[in-house]
């Protein structure tokens, strides 16, 4: 089990994708809320992407807002002449000032979607995006229908191969799914945060479940506690980011206790905790494609190592559900 089909597009991807939020570096909202993962070493990011490629990862997910364009630029540099070896996903909808690395709002107009796509293609150094995703999770469904139609135009022009919506709302996801070239929903999913309605929607409509936060923002990769650097979103977690204390002290003890309850199952067969969390996702549905983040070669190697170990068994998954009270 090393590959999966990206929804109804027929596009084959590695069963594990890599999320490129963290390698975008520091950026913030207009009121100073950090929305990046702190400082990054671009050279190490490039090495990590290339190491992932060597280990069989062919699906990379970024967004124009990550580092206000920086993640796309680093990813494009890292891929270089190997662009055709990968399936490349990015997102649009957030407006930003790249000079100050500040998110300034959103724009849900078709006109902006085209401008954003043009800019992403330039930063990525490519002539097409394989999966283009709306990044405004709570966009008005009527406006989203217009954006879905705009994506169909992009497909017709050869600029985009398929598209989707990054949202945790099944009703909104269903609006995009009405488009013939919609192939994915990106949403939060991990062993601590199941999303049964969205998983069921993906299975019913033959969409890919592209799973963000598969490692619960680092908690399922072994992070236990301690303060985080000021530029890390987890140091001042917004309301939509669970698992970390509001006072910036680090991991929420209740979440750590839940991880400890299932640790032995996740680390069975010689898996690391992170590899077990990814194995749970593959067992959850044949539609899932987790996209853990990374900043180092070591993280890339550990995450990619999960591919060789495959999914958990049905019995292991059932026992995890029982232990977590599901």
mmCIF file of C-alpha atoms in Angstrom:
data_model
loop_
_atom_site.group_PDB
_atom_site.id
_atom_site.type_symbol
_atom_site.label_atom_id
_atom_site.label_comp_id
_atom_site.label_asym_id
_atom_site.label_seq_id
_atom_site.Cartn_x
_atom_site.Cartn_y
_atom_site.Cartn_z
ATOM 1 C CA UNK A 1 0.000 0.000 0.000
ATOM 2 C CA UNK A 2 2.224 2.796 -1.216
ATOM 3 C CA UNK A 3 -0.103 4.607 -3.640
ATOM 4 C CA UNK A 4 -3.697 5.776 -3.748
ATOM 5 C CA UNK A 5 -5.911 7.379 -6.379
ATOM 6 C CA UNK A 6 -6.697 11.037 -5.797
ATOM 7 C CA UNK A 7 -10.464 10.833 -5.700
ATOM 8 C CA UNK A 8 -12.298 10.482 -9.002
ATOM 9 C CA UNK A 9 -9.536 12.207 -10.977
ATOM 10 C CA UNK A 10 -7.652 8.998 -11.711
ATOM 11 C CA UNK A 11 -4.452 10.765 -10.623
ATOM 12 C CA UNK A 12 -2.177 8.385 -8.704
ATOM 13 C CA UNK A 13 -0.354 9.740 -5.663
ATOM 14 C CA UNK A 14 1.765 8.258 -2.917
ATOM 15 C CA UNK A 15 -0.483 7.164 -0.051
ATOM 16 C CA UNK A 16 1.397 9.705 2.038
ATOM 17 C CA UNK A 17 1.607 13.350 1.031
ATOM 18 C CA UNK A 18 3.731 16.050 2.614
ATOM 19 C CA UNK A 19 2.177 19.285 3.871
ATOM 20 C CA UNK A 20 4.289 22.372 3.261
ATOM 21 C CA UNK A 21 2.776 24.844 5.730
ATOM 22 C CA UNK A 22 5.698 24.672 8.154
ATOM 23 C CA UNK A 23 8.413 25.276 5.553
ATOM 24 C CA UNK A 24 6.790 28.611 4.694
ATOM 25 C CA UNK A 25 8.271 30.099 7.846
ATOM 26 C CA UNK A 26 6.899 32.859 9.994
ATOM 27 C CA UNK A 27 3.856 34.899 9.019
ATOM 28 C CA UNK A 28 1.010 36.538 10.904
ATOM 29 C CA UNK A 29 -2.496 37.939 10.782
ATOM 30 C CA UNK A 30 -3.150 41.676 10.725
ATOM 31 C CA UNK A 31 -3.544 41.700 14.527
ATOM 32 C CA UNK A 32 -0.212 39.980 15.107
ATOM 33 C CA UNK A 33 -1.408 36.401 15.638
ATOM 34 C CA UNK A 34 1.346 34.036 14.433
ATOM 35 C CA UNK A 35 0.093 31.592 11.802
ATOM 36 C CA UNK A 36 3.369 29.943 10.878
ATOM 37 C CA UNK A 37 5.493 27.382 12.687
ATOM 38 C CA UNK A 38 8.429 29.607 13.546
ATOM 39 C CA UNK A 39 11.782 30.083 11.883
ATOM 40 C CA UNK A 40 12.912 27.725 9.145
ATOM 41 C CA UNK A 41 16.125 26.850 7.349
ATOM 42 C CA UNK A 42 15.327 26.966 3.634
ATOM 43 C CA UNK A 43 18.300 24.819 2.688
ATOM 44 C CA UNK A 44 17.135 22.127 5.105
ATOM 45 C CA UNK A 45 13.604 22.418 3.705
ATOM 46 C CA UNK A 46 14.920 21.812 0.193
ATOM 47 C CA UNK A 47 16.933 18.808 1.371
ATOM 48 C CA UNK A 48 13.858 17.426 3.171
ATOM 49 C CA UNK A 49 11.646 17.719 0.080
ATOM 50 C CA UNK A 50 14.237 15.989 -2.076
ATOM 51 C CA UNK A 51 14.725 13.255 0.513
ATOM 52 C CA UNK A 52 10.973 12.673 0.572
ATOM 53 C CA UNK A 53 11.021 12.308 -3.209
ATOM 54 C CA UNK A 54 13.788 9.727 -2.975
ATOM 55 C CA UNK A 55 11.710 7.800 -0.424
ATOM 56 C CA UNK A 56 8.658 7.597 -2.687
ATOM 57 C CA UNK A 57 6.571 10.605 -1.689
ATOM 58 C CA UNK A 58 4.968 12.072 -4.814
ATOM 59 C CA UNK A 59 2.242 14.347 -3.383
ATOM 60 C CA UNK A 60 3.049 17.788 -1.961
ATOM 61 C CA UNK A 61 0.455 20.207 -0.607
ATOM 62 C CA UNK A 62 1.087 23.907 -0.045
ATOM 63 C CA UNK A 63 -0.835 27.202 -0.184
ATOM 64 C CA UNK A 64 -0.080 30.668 -1.481
ATOM 65 C CA UNK A 65 -0.559 32.064 2.040
ATOM 66 C CA UNK A 66 2.009 29.807 3.751
ATOM 67 C CA UNK A 67 4.807 32.222 4.515
ATOM 68 C CA UNK A 68 2.921 34.618 2.189
ATOM 69 C CA UNK A 69 4.291 32.877 -0.886
ATOM 70 C CA UNK A 70 7.512 31.569 0.610
ATOM 71 C CA UNK A 71 6.418 27.932 0.898
ATOM 72 C CA UNK A 72 5.539 27.823 -2.804
ATOM 73 C CA UNK A 73 8.884 29.345 -3.728
ATOM 74 C CA UNK A 74 10.865 26.876 -1.592
ATOM 75 C CA UNK A 75 8.859 23.921 -2.877
ATOM 76 C CA UNK A 76 9.310 25.015 -6.477
ATOM 77 C CA UNK A 77 13.062 25.322 -5.950
ATOM 78 C CA UNK A 78 13.261 21.925 -4.271
ATOM 79 C CA UNK A 79 11.361 20.141 -7.037
ATOM 80 C CA UNK A 80 13.227 21.782 -9.882
ATOM 81 C CA UNK A 81 13.512 19.420 -12.834
ATOM 82 C CA UNK A 82 11.605 16.733 -10.921
ATOM 83 C CA UNK A 83 8.344 18.670 -11.161
ATOM 84 C CA UNK A 84 6.826 16.054 -13.480
ATOM 85 C CA UNK A 85 7.535 13.331 -10.901
ATOM 86 C CA UNK A 86 5.049 14.780 -8.401
ATOM 87 C CA UNK A 87 1.413 15.741 -7.915
ATOM 88 C CA UNK A 88 1.392 19.347 -6.786
ATOM 89 C CA UNK A 89 -1.424 20.880 -4.731
ATOM 90 C CA UNK A 90 -1.836 24.468 -3.612
ATOM 91 C CA UNK A 91 -4.612 26.716 -2.322
ATOM 92 C CA UNK A 92 -5.976 30.214 -2.756
ATOM 93 C CA UNK A 93 -8.410 32.644 -1.124
ATOM 94 C CA UNK A 94 -6.299 34.434 1.478
ATOM 95 C CA UNK A 95 -4.949 37.884 0.634
ATOM 96 C CA UNK A 96 -1.569 38.847 2.022
ATOM 97 C CA UNK A 97 1.278 41.362 2.032
ATOM 98 C CA UNK A 98 4.452 39.459 1.209
ATOM 99 C CA UNK A 99 6.710 42.332 2.287
ATOM 100 C CA UNK A 100 5.438 42.246 5.868
ATOM 101 C CA UNK A 101 4.468 38.541 5.807
ATOM 102 C CA UNK A 102 0.972 39.477 6.918
ATOM 103 C CA UNK A 103 -2.400 37.973 6.009
ATOM 104 C CA UNK A 104 -4.733 40.887 5.318
ATOM 105 C CA UNK A 105 -8.068 39.229 4.528
ATOM 106 C CA UNK A 106 -9.801 36.977 2.019
ATOM 107 C CA UNK A 107 -11.106 37.360 -1.522
ATOM 108 C CA UNK A 108 -13.715 34.919 -2.809
ATOM 109 C CA UNK A 109 -14.147 36.383 -6.276
ATOM 110 C CA UNK A 110 -13.421 34.444 -9.465
ATOM 111 C CA UNK A 111 -11.271 37.342 -10.649
ATOM 112 C CA UNK A 112 -8.999 36.991 -7.641
ATOM 113 C CA UNK A 113 -8.850 33.221 -8.084
ATOM 114 C CA UNK A 114 -7.320 33.733 -11.523
ATOM 115 C CA UNK A 115 -4.801 36.274 -10.254
ATOM 116 C CA UNK A 116 -3.868 33.997 -7.369
ATOM 117 C CA UNK A 117 -3.421 31.019 -9.674
ATOM 118 C CA UNK A 118 -1.163 32.997 -11.991
ATOM 119 C CA UNK A 119 0.984 34.069 -9.027
ATOM 120 C CA UNK A 120 1.177 30.525 -7.634
ATOM 121 C CA UNK A 121 2.280 29.122 -10.986
ATOM 122 C CA UNK A 122 5.063 31.692 -11.076
ATOM 123 C CA UNK A 123 6.264 30.985 -7.540
ATOM 124 C CA UNK A 124 6.116 27.217 -8.054
ATOM 125 C CA UNK A 125 7.903 27.434 -11.398
ATOM 126 C CA UNK A 126 5.320 25.316 -13.208
ATOM 127 C CA UNK A 127 2.701 25.620 -15.929
ATOM 128 C CA UNK A 128 -0.099 23.810 -14.080
ATOM 129 C CA UNK A 129 -1.368 22.883 -10.627
ATOM 130 C CA UNK A 130 -2.532 19.298 -10.185
ATOM 131 C CA UNK A 131 -4.945 20.050 -7.324
ATOM 132 C CA UNK A 132 -6.179 23.607 -6.729
ATOM 133 C CA UNK A 133 -8.052 24.146 -3.468
ATOM 134 C CA UNK A 134 -10.214 26.906 -2.059
ATOM 135 C CA UNK A 135 -8.635 27.960 1.240
ATOM 136 C CA UNK A 136 -11.580 29.888 2.717
ATOM 137 C CA UNK A 137 -13.169 27.230 4.896
ATOM 138 C CA UNK A 138 -16.367 29.169 5.627
ATOM 139 C CA UNK A 139 -16.958 30.777 2.227
ATOM 140 C CA UNK A 140 -20.574 31.412 1.274
ATOM 141 C CA UNK A 141 -21.872 28.359 -0.619
ATOM 142 C CA UNK A 142 -23.423 30.483 -3.391
ATOM 143 C CA UNK A 143 -20.127 32.279 -3.954
ATOM 144 C CA UNK A 144 -18.309 28.956 -3.749
ATOM 145 C CA UNK A 145 -20.427 27.670 -6.622
ATOM 146 C CA UNK A 146 -19.064 30.538 -8.743
ATOM 147 C CA UNK A 147 -15.522 29.600 -7.712
ATOM 148 C CA UNK A 148 -16.221 25.974 -8.593
ATOM 149 C CA UNK A 149 -17.236 27.111 -12.085
ATOM 150 C CA UNK A 150 -14.056 29.204 -12.297
ATOM 151 C CA UNK A 151 -12.034 26.098 -11.457
ATOM 152 C CA UNK A 152 -13.755 24.261 -14.286
ATOM 153 C CA UNK A 153 -12.554 27.048 -16.598
ATOM 154 C CA UNK A 154 -9.005 26.618 -15.279
ATOM 155 C CA UNK A 155 -9.233 22.889 -16.015
ATOM 156 C CA UNK A 156 -10.434 23.644 -19.549
ATOM 157 C CA UNK A 157 -7.459 25.954 -20.072
ATOM 158 C CA UNK A 158 -4.971 23.332 -18.872
ATOM 159 C CA UNK A 159 -3.899 25.412 -15.855
ATOM 160 C CA UNK A 160 -5.410 23.009 -13.303
ATOM 161 C CA UNK A 161 -5.972 19.244 -13.477
ATOM 162 C CA UNK A 162 -8.453 18.919 -10.581
ATOM 163 C CA UNK A 163 -9.709 20.989 -7.674
ATOM 164 C CA UNK A 164 -11.195 20.796 -4.180
ATOM 165 C CA UNK A 165 -12.104 22.743 -1.059
ATOM 166 C CA UNK A 166 -10.235 22.917 2.234
ATOM 167 C CA UNK A 167 -13.160 22.925 4.659
ATOM 168 C CA UNK A 168 -14.448 20.965 7.632
ATOM 169 C CA UNK A 169 -18.096 21.480 6.626
ATOM 170 C CA UNK A 170 -19.603 18.539 4.691
ATOM 171 C CA UNK A 171 -22.380 20.718 3.243
ATOM 172 C CA UNK A 172 -19.872 23.144 1.784
ATOM 173 C CA UNK A 173 -17.702 20.332 0.459
ATOM 174 C CA UNK A 174 -20.747 18.914 -1.308
ATOM 175 C CA UNK A 175 -21.193 22.193 -3.229
ATOM 176 C CA UNK A 176 -17.764 21.852 -4.812
ATOM 177 C CA UNK A 177 -18.310 18.133 -5.361
ATOM 178 C CA UNK A 178 -21.014 18.979 -7.904
ATOM 179 C CA UNK A 179 -18.260 20.001 -10.311
ATOM 180 C CA UNK A 180 -17.077 17.214 -12.633
ATOM 181 C CA UNK A 181 -13.395 17.880 -11.923
ATOM 182 C CA UNK A 182 -13.720 18.260 -8.153
ATOM 183 C CA UNK A 183 -11.730 15.392 -6.682
ATOM 184 C CA UNK A 184 -10.854 16.180 -3.056
ATOM 185 C CA UNK A 185 -11.814 17.662 0.272
ATOM 186 C CA UNK A 186 -9.015 18.748 2.561
ATOM 187 C CA UNK A 187 -10.053 18.561 6.204
ATOM 188 C CA UNK A 188 -8.771 17.906 9.706
ATOM 189 C CA UNK A 189 -8.507 14.221 10.547
ATOM 190 C CA UNK A 190 -6.355 12.316 13.007
ATOM 191 C CA UNK A 191 -6.694 9.565 15.576
ATOM 192 C CA UNK A 192 -7.860 12.118 18.174
ATOM 193 C CA UNK A 193 -10.184 14.045 15.825
ATOM 194 C CA UNK A 194 -12.327 11.788 13.696
ATOM 195 C CA UNK A 195 -14.554 13.332 11.015
ATOM 196 C CA UNK A 196 -17.115 10.653 10.172
ATOM 197 C CA UNK A 197 -19.424 12.861 8.100
ATOM 198 C CA UNK A 198 -16.642 14.088 5.841
ATOM 199 C CA UNK A 199 -15.103 10.643 5.469
ATOM 200 C CA UNK A 200 -18.535 9.269 4.537
ATOM 201 C CA UNK A 201 -19.003 12.083 2.005
ATOM 202 C CA UNK A 202 -15.655 11.283 0.391
ATOM 203 C CA UNK A 203 -16.496 7.604 0.168
ATOM 204 C CA UNK A 204 -19.966 8.247 -1.249
ATOM 205 C CA UNK A 205 -18.844 10.785 -3.865
ATOM 206 C CA UNK A 206 -15.472 9.168 -4.679
ATOM 207 C CA UNK A 207 -13.453 12.112 -3.402
ATOM 208 C CA UNK A 208 -10.029 12.035 -1.815
ATOM 209 C CA UNK A 209 -9.920 12.834 1.882
ATOM 210 C CA UNK A 210 -6.750 14.936 2.062
ATOM 211 C CA UNK A 211 -6.006 14.911 5.778
ATOM 212 C CA UNK A 212 -4.477 17.969 7.371
ATOM 213 C CA UNK A 213 -3.269 17.873 10.984
ATOM 214 C CA UNK A 214 -2.735 14.095 10.752
ATOM 215 C CA UNK A 215 -0.260 14.345 13.639
ATOM 216 C CA UNK A 216 -2.431 16.757 15.679
ATOM 217 C CA UNK A 217 -0.055 19.674 15.189
ATOM 218 C CA UNK A 218 2.905 17.658 16.497
ATOM 219 C CA UNK A 219 1.254 15.963 19.483
ATOM 220 C CA UNK A 220 1.094 12.635 17.631
ATOM 221 C CA UNK A 221 4.725 13.070 16.642
ATOM 222 C CA UNK A 222 5.761 12.980 20.293
ATOM 223 C CA UNK A 223 5.613 16.615 21.401
ATOM 224 C CA UNK A 224 4.863 16.581 25.137
ATOM 225 C CA UNK A 225 5.094 20.089 26.516
ATOM 226 C CA UNK A 226 7.165 23.174 27.106
ATOM 227 C CA UNK A 227 6.814 26.673 25.761
ATOM 228 C CA UNK A 228 7.124 27.272 22.027
ATOM 229 C CA UNK A 229 8.912 30.089 20.231
ATOM 230 C CA UNK A 230 6.943 33.288 19.730
ATOM 231 C CA UNK A 231 6.544 32.869 15.957
ATOM 232 C CA UNK A 232 4.919 29.435 16.292
ATOM 233 C CA UNK A 233 1.121 29.363 15.932
ATOM 234 C CA UNK A 234 0.969 26.824 18.776
ATOM 235 C CA UNK A 235 2.430 29.399 21.192
ATOM 236 C CA UNK A 236 -0.793 31.410 20.877
ATOM 237 C CA UNK A 237 -3.287 28.870 19.547
ATOM 238 C CA UNK A 238 -6.371 30.341 17.866
ATOM 239 C CA UNK A 239 -9.813 28.943 18.706
ATOM 240 C CA UNK A 240 -9.718 26.476 15.793
ATOM 241 C CA UNK A 241 -6.474 24.867 16.961
ATOM 242 C CA UNK A 242 -7.160 22.359 19.770
ATOM 243 C CA UNK A 243 -4.609 20.410 21.768
ATOM 244 C CA UNK A 244 -2.495 23.298 23.044
ATOM 245 C CA UNK A 245 -3.006 25.409 26.150
ATOM 246 C CA UNK A 246 -4.346 28.944 25.715
ATOM 247 C CA UNK A 247 -1.611 30.364 27.959
ATOM 248 C CA UNK A 248 1.134 29.261 25.585
ATOM 249 C CA UNK A 249 2.554 26.682 28.002
ATOM 250 C CA UNK A 250 2.398 23.891 25.427
ATOM 251 C CA UNK A 251 0.395 20.709 25.014
ATOM 252 C CA UNK A 252 -2.988 20.261 26.686
ATOM 253 C CA UNK A 253 -2.613 17.538 29.383
ATOM 254 C CA UNK A 254 -5.994 16.025 28.461
ATOM 255 C CA UNK A 255 -4.837 15.473 24.884
ATOM 256 C CA UNK A 256 -1.590 13.929 26.094
ATOM 257 C CA UNK A 257 -3.570 11.534 28.291
ATOM 258 C CA UNK A 258 -5.631 10.420 25.296
ATOM 259 C CA UNK A 259 -2.463 9.787 23.308
ATOM 260 C CA UNK A 260 -1.006 7.759 26.163
ATOM 261 C CA UNK A 261 -4.173 5.627 26.214
ATOM 262 C CA UNK A 262 -3.571 4.437 22.641
ATOM 263 C CA UNK A 263 0.214 4.711 22.441
ATOM 264 C CA UNK A 264 0.914 0.972 22.632
ATOM 265 C CA UNK A 265 -1.453 0.257 19.734
ATOM 266 C CA UNK A 266 -0.034 3.039 17.577
ATOM 267 C CA UNK A 267 3.547 1.929 18.195
ATOM 268 C CA UNK A 268 2.909 -1.742 17.440
ATOM 269 C CA UNK A 269 5.025 -3.594 14.867
ATOM 270 C CA UNK A 270 7.966 -1.276 15.481
ATOM 271 C CA UNK A 271 6.228 1.935 14.406
ATOM 272 C CA UNK A 272 7.079 5.294 15.866
ATOM 273 C CA UNK A 273 4.146 7.224 17.349
ATOM 274 C CA UNK A 274 3.901 9.374 14.200
ATOM 275 C CA UNK A 275 4.002 6.335 11.935
ATOM 276 C CA UNK A 276 1.216 4.730 13.964
ATOM 277 C CA UNK A 277 -0.915 7.855 13.647
ATOM 278 C CA UNK A 278 -0.497 7.733 9.875
ATOM 279 C CA UNK A 279 -1.253 3.992 9.877
ATOM 280 C CA UNK A 280 -4.550 4.722 11.672
ATOM 281 C CA UNK A 281 -5.520 7.149 8.912
ATOM 282 C CA UNK A 282 -4.860 4.622 6.153
ATOM 283 C CA UNK A 283 -6.990 2.092 8.017
ATOM 284 C CA UNK A 284 -9.761 4.655 8.489
ATOM 285 C CA UNK A 285 -10.738 4.717 4.795
ATOM 286 C CA UNK A 286 -9.310 3.830 1.377
ATOM 287 C CA UNK A 287 -9.918 7.497 0.470
ATOM 288 C CA UNK A 288 -7.508 9.053 2.972
ATOM 289 C CA UNK A 289 -4.230 10.726 2.006
ATOM 290 C CA UNK A 290 -2.559 12.216 5.105
ATOM 291 C CA UNK A 291 -0.269 15.210 4.644
ATOM 292 C CA UNK A 292 1.956 15.584 7.732
ATOM 293 C CA UNK A 293 4.108 18.669 7.956
ATOM 294 C CA UNK A 294 7.903 18.650 8.149
ATOM 295 C CA UNK A 295 10.851 20.976 8.561
ATOM 296 C CA UNK A 296 13.830 18.621 8.604
ATOM 297 C CA UNK A 297 15.264 15.666 6.735
ATOM 298 C CA UNK A 298 14.823 13.549 9.865
ATOM 299 C CA UNK A 299 11.098 14.321 9.986
ATOM 300 C CA UNK A 300 10.764 13.544 6.292
ATOM 301 C CA UNK A 301 12.483 10.178 6.780
ATOM 302 C CA UNK A 302 10.351 9.220 9.781
ATOM 303 C CA UNK A 303 7.068 10.123 8.081
ATOM 304 C CA UNK A 304 7.977 8.424 4.811
ATOM 305 C CA UNK A 305 8.997 5.340 6.763
ATOM 306 C CA UNK A 306 5.329 4.770 7.580
ATOM 307 C CA UNK A 307 4.683 3.713 3.987
ATOM 308 C CA UNK A 308 6.572 0.450 4.378
ATOM 309 C CA UNK A 309 4.612 -0.488 7.502
ATOM 310 C CA UNK A 310 1.131 0.092 6.052
ATOM 311 C CA UNK A 311 -2.205 0.573 7.839
ATOM 312 C CA UNK A 312 -3.298 -0.680 11.232
ATOM 313 C CA UNK A 313 -5.534 -3.737 11.326
ATOM 314 C CA UNK A 314 -9.292 -3.469 11.722
ATOM 315 C CA UNK A 315 -8.974 -4.952 15.201
ATOM 316 C CA UNK A 316 -6.381 -2.367 16.232
ATOM 317 C CA UNK A 317 -8.537 0.473 14.914
ATOM 318 C CA UNK A 318 -11.585 -0.865 16.746
ATOM 319 C CA UNK A 319 -9.641 -1.070 20.007
ATOM 320 C CA UNK A 320 -8.448 2.521 19.585
ATOM 321 C CA UNK A 321 -12.053 3.632 19.123
ATOM 322 C CA UNK A 322 -13.033 1.760 22.276
ATOM 323 C CA UNK A 323 -10.229 3.301 24.327
ATOM 324 C CA UNK A 324 -11.135 6.795 23.119
ATOM 325 C CA UNK A 325 -14.826 6.267 23.831
ATOM 326 C CA UNK A 326 -16.025 6.338 20.235
#
